[in-house]
Short mmCIF file of C-alpha atoms and ligand atoms in Angstrom, two decimals:
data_model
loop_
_atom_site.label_atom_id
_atom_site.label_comp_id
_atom_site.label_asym_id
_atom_site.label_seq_id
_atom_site.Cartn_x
_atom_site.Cartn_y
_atom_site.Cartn_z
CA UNK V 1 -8.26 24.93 7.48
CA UNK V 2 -7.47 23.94 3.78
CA UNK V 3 -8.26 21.26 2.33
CA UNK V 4 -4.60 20.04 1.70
CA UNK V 5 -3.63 20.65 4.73
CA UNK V 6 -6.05 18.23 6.47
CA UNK V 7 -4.82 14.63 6.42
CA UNK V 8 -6.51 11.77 3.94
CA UNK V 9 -6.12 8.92 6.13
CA UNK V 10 -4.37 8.89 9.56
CA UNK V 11 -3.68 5.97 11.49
CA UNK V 12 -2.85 5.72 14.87
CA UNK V 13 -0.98 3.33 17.21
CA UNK V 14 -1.91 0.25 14.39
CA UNK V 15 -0.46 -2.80 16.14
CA UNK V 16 -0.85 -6.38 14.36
CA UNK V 17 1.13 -9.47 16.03
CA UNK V 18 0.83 -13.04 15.17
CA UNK V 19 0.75 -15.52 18.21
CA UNK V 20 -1.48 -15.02 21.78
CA UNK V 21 1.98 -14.33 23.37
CA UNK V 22 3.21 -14.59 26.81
CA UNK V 23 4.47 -13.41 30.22
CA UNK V 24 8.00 -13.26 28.69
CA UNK V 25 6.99 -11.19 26.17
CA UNK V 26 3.69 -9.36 27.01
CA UNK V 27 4.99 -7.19 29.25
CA UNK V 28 6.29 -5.04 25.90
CA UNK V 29 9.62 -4.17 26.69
CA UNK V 30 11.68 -4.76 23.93
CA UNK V 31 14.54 -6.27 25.07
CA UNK V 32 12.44 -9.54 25.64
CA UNK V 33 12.28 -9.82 21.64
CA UNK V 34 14.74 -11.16 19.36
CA UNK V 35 14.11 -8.42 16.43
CA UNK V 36 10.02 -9.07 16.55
CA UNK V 37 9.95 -12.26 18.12
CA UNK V 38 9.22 -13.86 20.90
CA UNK V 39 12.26 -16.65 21.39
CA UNK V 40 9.83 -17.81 24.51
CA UNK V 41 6.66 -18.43 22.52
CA UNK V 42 7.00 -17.51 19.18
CA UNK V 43 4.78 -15.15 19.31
CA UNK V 44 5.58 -12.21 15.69
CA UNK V 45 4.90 -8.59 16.98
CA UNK V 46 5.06 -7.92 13.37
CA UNK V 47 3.93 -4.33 13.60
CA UNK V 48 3.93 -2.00 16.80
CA UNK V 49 2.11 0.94 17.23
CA UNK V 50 2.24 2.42 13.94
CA UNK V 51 1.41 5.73 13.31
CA UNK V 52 1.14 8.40 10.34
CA UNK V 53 -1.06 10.66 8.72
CA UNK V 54 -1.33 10.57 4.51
CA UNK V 55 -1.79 14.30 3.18
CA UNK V 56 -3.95 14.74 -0.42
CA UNK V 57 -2.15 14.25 -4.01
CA UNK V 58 0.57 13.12 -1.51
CA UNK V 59 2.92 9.86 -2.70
CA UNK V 60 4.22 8.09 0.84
CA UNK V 61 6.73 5.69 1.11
CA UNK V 62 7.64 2.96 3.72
CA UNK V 63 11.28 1.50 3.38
CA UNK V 64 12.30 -1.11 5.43
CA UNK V 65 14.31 -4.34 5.23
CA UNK V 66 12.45 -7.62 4.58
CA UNK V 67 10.52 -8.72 8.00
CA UNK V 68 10.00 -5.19 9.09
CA UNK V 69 6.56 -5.56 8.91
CA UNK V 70 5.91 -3.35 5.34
CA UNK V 71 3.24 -5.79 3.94
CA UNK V 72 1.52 -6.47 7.26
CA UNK V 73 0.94 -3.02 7.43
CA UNK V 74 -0.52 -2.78 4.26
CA UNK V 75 -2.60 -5.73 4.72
CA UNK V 76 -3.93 -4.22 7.68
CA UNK V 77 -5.07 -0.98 5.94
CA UNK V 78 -6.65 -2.96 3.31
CA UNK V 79 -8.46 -5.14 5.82
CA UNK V 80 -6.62 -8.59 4.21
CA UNK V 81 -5.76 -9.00 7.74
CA UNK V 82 -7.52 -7.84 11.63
CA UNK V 83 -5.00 -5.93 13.20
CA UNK V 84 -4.49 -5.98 17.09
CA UNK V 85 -5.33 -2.58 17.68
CA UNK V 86 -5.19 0.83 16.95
CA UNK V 87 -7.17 2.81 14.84
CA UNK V 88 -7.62 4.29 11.27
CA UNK V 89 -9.31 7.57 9.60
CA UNK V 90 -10.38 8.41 6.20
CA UNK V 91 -11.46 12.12 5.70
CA UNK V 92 -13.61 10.71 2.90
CA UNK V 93 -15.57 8.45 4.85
CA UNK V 94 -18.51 9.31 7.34
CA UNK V 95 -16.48 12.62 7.80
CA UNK V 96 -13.21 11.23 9.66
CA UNK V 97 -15.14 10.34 12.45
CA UNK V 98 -15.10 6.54 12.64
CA UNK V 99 -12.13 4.01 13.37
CA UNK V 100 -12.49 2.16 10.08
CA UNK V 101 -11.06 -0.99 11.85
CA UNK V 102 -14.48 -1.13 14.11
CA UNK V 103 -16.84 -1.25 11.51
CA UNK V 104 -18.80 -4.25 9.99
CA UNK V 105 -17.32 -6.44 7.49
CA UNK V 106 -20.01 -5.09 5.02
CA UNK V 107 -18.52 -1.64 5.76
CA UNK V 108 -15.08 -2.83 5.16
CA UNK V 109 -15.81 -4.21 1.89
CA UNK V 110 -17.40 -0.75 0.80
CA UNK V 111 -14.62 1.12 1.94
CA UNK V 112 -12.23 -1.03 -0.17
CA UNK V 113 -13.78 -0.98 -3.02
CA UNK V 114 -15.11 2.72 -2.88
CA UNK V 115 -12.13 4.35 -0.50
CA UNK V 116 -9.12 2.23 -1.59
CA UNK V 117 -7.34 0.37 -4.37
CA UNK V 118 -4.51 -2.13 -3.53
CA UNK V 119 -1.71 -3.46 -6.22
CA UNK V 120 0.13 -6.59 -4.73
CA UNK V 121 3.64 -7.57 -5.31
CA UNK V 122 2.64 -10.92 -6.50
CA UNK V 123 -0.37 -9.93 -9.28
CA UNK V 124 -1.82 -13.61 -8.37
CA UNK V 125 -3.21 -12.20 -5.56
CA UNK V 126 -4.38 -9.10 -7.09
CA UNK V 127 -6.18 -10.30 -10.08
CA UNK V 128 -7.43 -13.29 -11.64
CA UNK V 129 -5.27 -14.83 -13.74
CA UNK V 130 -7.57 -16.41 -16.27
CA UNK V 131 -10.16 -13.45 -16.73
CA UNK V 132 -9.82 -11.14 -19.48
CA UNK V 133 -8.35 -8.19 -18.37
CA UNK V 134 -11.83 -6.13 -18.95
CA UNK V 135 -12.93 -8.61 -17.10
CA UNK V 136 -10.87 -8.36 -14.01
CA UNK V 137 -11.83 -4.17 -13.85
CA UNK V 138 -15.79 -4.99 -14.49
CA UNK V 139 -15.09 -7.29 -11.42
CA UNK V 140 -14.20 -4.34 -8.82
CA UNK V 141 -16.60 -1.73 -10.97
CA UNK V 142 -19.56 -4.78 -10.49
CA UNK V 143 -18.39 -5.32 -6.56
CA UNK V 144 -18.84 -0.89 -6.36
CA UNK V 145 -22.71 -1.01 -7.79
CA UNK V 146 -21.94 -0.85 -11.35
CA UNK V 147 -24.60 -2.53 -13.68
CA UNK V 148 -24.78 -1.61 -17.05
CA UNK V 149 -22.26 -3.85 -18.97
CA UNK V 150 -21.85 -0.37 -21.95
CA UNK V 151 -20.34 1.98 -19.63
CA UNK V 152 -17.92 -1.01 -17.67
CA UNK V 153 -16.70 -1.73 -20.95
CA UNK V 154 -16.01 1.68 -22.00
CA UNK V 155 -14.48 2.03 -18.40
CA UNK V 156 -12.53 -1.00 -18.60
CA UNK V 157 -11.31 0.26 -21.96
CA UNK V 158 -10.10 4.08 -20.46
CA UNK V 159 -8.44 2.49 -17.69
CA UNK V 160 -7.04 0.56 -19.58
CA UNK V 161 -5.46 2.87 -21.85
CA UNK V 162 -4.58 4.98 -19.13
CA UNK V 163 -1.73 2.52 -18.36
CA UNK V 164 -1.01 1.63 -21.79
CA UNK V 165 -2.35 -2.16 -22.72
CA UNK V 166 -3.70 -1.70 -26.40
CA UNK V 167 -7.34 -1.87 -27.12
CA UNK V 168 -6.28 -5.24 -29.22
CA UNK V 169 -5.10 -6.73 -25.93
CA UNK V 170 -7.63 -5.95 -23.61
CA UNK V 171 -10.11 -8.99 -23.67
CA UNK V 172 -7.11 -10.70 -23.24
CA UNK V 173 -6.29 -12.77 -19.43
CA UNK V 174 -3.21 -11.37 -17.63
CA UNK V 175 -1.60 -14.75 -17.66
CA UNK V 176 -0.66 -14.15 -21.13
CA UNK V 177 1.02 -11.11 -19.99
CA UNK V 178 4.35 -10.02 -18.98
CA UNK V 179 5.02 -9.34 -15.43
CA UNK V 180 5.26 -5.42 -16.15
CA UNK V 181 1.67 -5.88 -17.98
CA UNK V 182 0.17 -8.06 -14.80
CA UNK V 183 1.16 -4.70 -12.95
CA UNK V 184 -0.70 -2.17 -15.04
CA UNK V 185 -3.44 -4.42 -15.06
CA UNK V 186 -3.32 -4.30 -11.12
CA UNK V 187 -3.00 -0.70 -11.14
CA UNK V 188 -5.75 0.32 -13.80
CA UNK V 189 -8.16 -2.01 -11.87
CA UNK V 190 -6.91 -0.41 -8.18
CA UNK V 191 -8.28 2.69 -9.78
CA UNK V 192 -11.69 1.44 -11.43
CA UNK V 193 -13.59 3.32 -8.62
CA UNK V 194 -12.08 6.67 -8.01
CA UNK V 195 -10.05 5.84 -4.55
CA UNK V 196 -8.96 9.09 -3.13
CA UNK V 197 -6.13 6.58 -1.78
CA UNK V 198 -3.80 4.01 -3.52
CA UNK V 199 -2.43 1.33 -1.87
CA UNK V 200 1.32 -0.35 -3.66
CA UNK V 201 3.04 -2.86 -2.08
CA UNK V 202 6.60 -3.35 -3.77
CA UNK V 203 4.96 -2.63 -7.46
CA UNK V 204 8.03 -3.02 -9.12
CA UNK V 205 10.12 -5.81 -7.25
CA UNK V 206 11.42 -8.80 -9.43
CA UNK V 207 11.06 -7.02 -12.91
CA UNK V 208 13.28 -6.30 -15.21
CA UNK V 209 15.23 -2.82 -14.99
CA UNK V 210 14.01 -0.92 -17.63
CA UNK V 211 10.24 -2.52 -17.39
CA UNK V 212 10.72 -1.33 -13.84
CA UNK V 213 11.36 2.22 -14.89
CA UNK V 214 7.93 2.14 -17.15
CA UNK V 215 5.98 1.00 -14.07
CA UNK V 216 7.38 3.75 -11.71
CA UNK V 217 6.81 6.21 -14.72
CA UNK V 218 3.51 5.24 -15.21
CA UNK V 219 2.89 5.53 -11.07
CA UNK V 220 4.45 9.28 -11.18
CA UNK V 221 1.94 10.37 -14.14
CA UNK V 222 -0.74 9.09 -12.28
CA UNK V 223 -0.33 11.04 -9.19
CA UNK V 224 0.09 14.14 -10.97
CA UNK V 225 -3.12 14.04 -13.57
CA UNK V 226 -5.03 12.08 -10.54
CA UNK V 227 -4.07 14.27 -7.74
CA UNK V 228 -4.63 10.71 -5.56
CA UNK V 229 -2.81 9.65 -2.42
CA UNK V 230 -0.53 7.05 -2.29
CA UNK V 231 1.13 5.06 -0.25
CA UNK V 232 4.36 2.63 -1.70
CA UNK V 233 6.35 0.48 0.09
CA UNK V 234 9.32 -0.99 -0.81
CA UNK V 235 12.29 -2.22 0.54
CA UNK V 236 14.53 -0.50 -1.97
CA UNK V 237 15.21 3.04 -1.27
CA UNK V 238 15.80 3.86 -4.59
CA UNK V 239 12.13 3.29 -5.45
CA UNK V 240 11.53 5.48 -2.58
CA UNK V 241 14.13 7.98 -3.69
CA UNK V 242 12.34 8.73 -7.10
CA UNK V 243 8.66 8.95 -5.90
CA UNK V 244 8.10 10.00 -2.03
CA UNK V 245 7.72 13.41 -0.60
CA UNK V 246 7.50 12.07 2.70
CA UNK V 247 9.46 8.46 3.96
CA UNK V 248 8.80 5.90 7.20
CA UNK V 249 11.56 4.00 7.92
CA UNK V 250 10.23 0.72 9.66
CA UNK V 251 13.17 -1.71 11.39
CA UNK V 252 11.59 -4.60 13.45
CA UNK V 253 7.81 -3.67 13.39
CA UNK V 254 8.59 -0.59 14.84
CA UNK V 255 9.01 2.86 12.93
CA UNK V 256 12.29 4.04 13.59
CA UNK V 257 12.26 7.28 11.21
CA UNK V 258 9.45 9.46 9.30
CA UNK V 259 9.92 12.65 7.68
CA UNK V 260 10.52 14.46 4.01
CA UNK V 261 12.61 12.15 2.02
CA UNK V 262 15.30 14.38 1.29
CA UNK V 263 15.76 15.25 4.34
CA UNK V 264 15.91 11.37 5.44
CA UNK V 265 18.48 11.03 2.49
CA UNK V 266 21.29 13.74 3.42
CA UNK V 267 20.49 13.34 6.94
CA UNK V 268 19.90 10.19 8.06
CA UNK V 269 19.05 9.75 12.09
CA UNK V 270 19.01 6.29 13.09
CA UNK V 271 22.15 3.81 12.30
CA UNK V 272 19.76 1.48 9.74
CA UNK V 273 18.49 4.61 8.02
CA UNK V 274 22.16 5.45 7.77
CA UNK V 275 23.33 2.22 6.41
CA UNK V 276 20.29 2.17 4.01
CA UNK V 277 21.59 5.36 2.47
CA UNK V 278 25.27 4.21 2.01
CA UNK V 279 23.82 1.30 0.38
CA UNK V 280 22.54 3.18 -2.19
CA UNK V 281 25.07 5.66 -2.89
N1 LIG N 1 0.51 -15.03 8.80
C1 LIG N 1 1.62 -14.87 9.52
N2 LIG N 1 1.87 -15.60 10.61
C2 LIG N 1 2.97 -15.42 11.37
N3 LIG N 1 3.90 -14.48 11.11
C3 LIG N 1 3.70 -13.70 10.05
C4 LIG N 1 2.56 -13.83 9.19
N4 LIG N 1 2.65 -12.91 8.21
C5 LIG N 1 3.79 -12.23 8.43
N5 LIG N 1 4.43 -12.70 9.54
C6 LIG N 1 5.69 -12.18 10.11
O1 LIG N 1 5.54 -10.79 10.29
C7 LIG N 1 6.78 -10.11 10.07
C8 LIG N 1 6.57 -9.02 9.05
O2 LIG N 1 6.36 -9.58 7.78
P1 LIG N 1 6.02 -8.70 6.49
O3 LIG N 1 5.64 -9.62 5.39
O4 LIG N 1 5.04 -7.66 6.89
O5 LIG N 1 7.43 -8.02 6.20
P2 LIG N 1 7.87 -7.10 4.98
O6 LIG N 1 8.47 -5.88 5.57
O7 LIG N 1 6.74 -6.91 4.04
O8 LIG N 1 9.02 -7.96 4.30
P3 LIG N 1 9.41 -8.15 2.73
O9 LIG N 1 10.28 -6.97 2.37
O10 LIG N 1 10.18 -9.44 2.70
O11 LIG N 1 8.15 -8.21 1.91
C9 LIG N 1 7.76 -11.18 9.63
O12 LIG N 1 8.52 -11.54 10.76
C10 LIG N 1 6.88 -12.32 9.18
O13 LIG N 1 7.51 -13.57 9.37
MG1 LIG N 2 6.43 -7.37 2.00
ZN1 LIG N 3 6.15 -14.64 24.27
#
C-alpha cells in the first residue's frame, strides 16, 4: 500500500463528557439531551464518538458552531484533557499499533513534543508571554532532548524566519507583539520538532482581516514546502473554505457530516451544514 494512502493518525469512537451523568441520561439516546446536555444532571457530553482518519501532507478541517465540541476535541488529541474513551493512532509512533490514549503520561509528553505541535486560539496558553521568543522555541526543542544552546539558537532563528519575525525581533517576548505575531510565534514553535502532524485551533479568530489573511497564507505555504498534516478547526467556514481538502462538520458533540470540502460546499447533506453554507454565500 502507499505511503499516502495509509492514514497519519486515525481516531476512533473518541468520546469526552464532563459530569459522572445519570440514569436520565446514560442510557445514550439522544433525545434525553438538550443539544449536549443533560437538563437532569448537568452532565456535558461534549464530544460523542468521534471518528476520522488524517491522510499525509493532508490539511483537515472541523467546522462547527460554538459548543460543538471543536476545542474539546482538540484538547483531547493533544492530551490537555483525558477523554472518556475511544482510541487514537499515529502511523509514526510504535508502528500504529498502540492507542495513544493508554499510554503513560511520560509517553504522552514524548508524543507531544516529538509527534505533535498545537497553536491555541488564545497564544496565552500556547506560549509564555514574558520569554523571548527564542526562548519560547528552545523551550519545546529543550523539552524534545535538545542540549547544545548553538544549534537551538540557530533553530530558533530558522523557525523563526520561516514565519517572518525579523532576526532584530527575535530575543524579543511575544507580549510586545501583535496578536498576528503571538500566532507565528505559536506556529514556528508548534513546528520546533518536526511533527508529522499540526494541531490549529481557530488560528486566526479575533484578528484583524487582512492580518488574518497573512496568517492563513503563511499556514498554506507551510503545508506545501512541509508536506505536514494538519488539522484546523474553526467555526468559520470560510477559513475552512480556503485551506481543507477534506471537512467534519460537528453539531452538538456529534459529527453530523465528513467528506471533501467541495463537495460539502455545493452539496450540503444535513440542514446545519446547509445553513452554514448560505451563511457564507
Ligand atoms: N471543563 C469543562 N467543564 C464542563 N463543560 C465543558 C468544559 N469544557 C468544555 N465544556 C463544554 O463542552 C462543550 C464543547 O465545548 P468546546 O469548547 O469544545 O466547543 P467549541 O466547538 O470549541 O466552541 P467555540 O467555537 O466557542 O470555541 C460546551 O458545551 C462546553 O460548555
Ligand atoms: Mg473552541
Ligand atoms: Zn444526566
Amino acid at each position: 500500500m502507499n505511503e499516502q494512502d495509509t492514514p497519519i493518525l486515525s481516531i476512533n469512537n473518541l468520546s469526552k463528557q464532563f459530569g459522572p451523568g445519570c440514569a436520565h441520561c446514560r442510557t445514550g439516546e439522544a433525545d434525553r439531551l438538550i443539544k449536549n446536555y443533560c437538563p437532569k444532571c448537568g452532565a456535558v457530553y461534549a464530544c460523542q464518538q468521534i471518528s476520522f482518519d488524517l491522510y499525509p501532507g493532508e490539511v483537515f478541517g472541523i467546522v462547527g458552531e460554538s459548543g460543538s465540541g471543536k476545542s474539546t476535541l482538540m484538547q483531547c488529541l493533544y492530551f490537555d484533557q483525558e477523554v472518556s474513551g475511544g482510541e487514537a493512532y499515529i502511523r509514526t509512533y510504535k508502528n500504529g499499533k498502540v492507542n495513544l490514549f493508554g499510554e503513560s503520561s511520560q509517553q504522552k509528553r514524548y508524543i507531544r513534543n516529538h509527534q505533535m505541535g498545537k497553536v491555541y486560539q488564545n497564544p496565552i496558553l500556547g506560549l509564555r508571554m514574558g520569554f523571548s521568543s527564542i526562548g519560547n522555541i528552545a523551550e519545546k526543542l529543550i523539552a524534545a532532548g535538545s542540549r547544545d544552546v548553538g544549534s537551538m539558537e540557530a533553530r530558533g532563528r530558522e523557525l523563526l524566519e520561516h514565519v517572518n519575525i525579523p532576526s532584530r525581533r527575535m530575543k524579543e517576548p511575544p507580549k510586545n507583539f501583535s496578536g498576528g505575531m503571538q500566532q507565528r510565534v505559536q506556529i514556528a514553535k508548534a513546528l520546533s520538532n518536526n511533527p508529522p502532524i499540526l494541531l490549529l485551533d481557530e488560528v486566526t479568530t479575533g484578528l484583524d482581516l487582512s492580518v488574518q489573511a497573512s496568517v492563513l497564507d503563511l499556514i498554506k505555504q507551510l503545508q506545501r514546502e512541509l508536506n505536514i498534516s494538519i488539522i484546523i478547526v474553526s467555526h468559520d467556514l470560510g477559513v475552512i473554505r480556503m485551506l481543507a481538502d477534506r471537512t467534519m462538520v460537528m453539531l452538538d458533540g456529534k459529527v453530523i457530516e465528513y467528506g471533501l470540502t467541495d463537495q460539502i460546499l455545493e452539496d450540503p447533506q444535513h440542514r446545519y451544514t446547509q445553513q452554514l453554507v448560505h451563511s457564507l454565500l
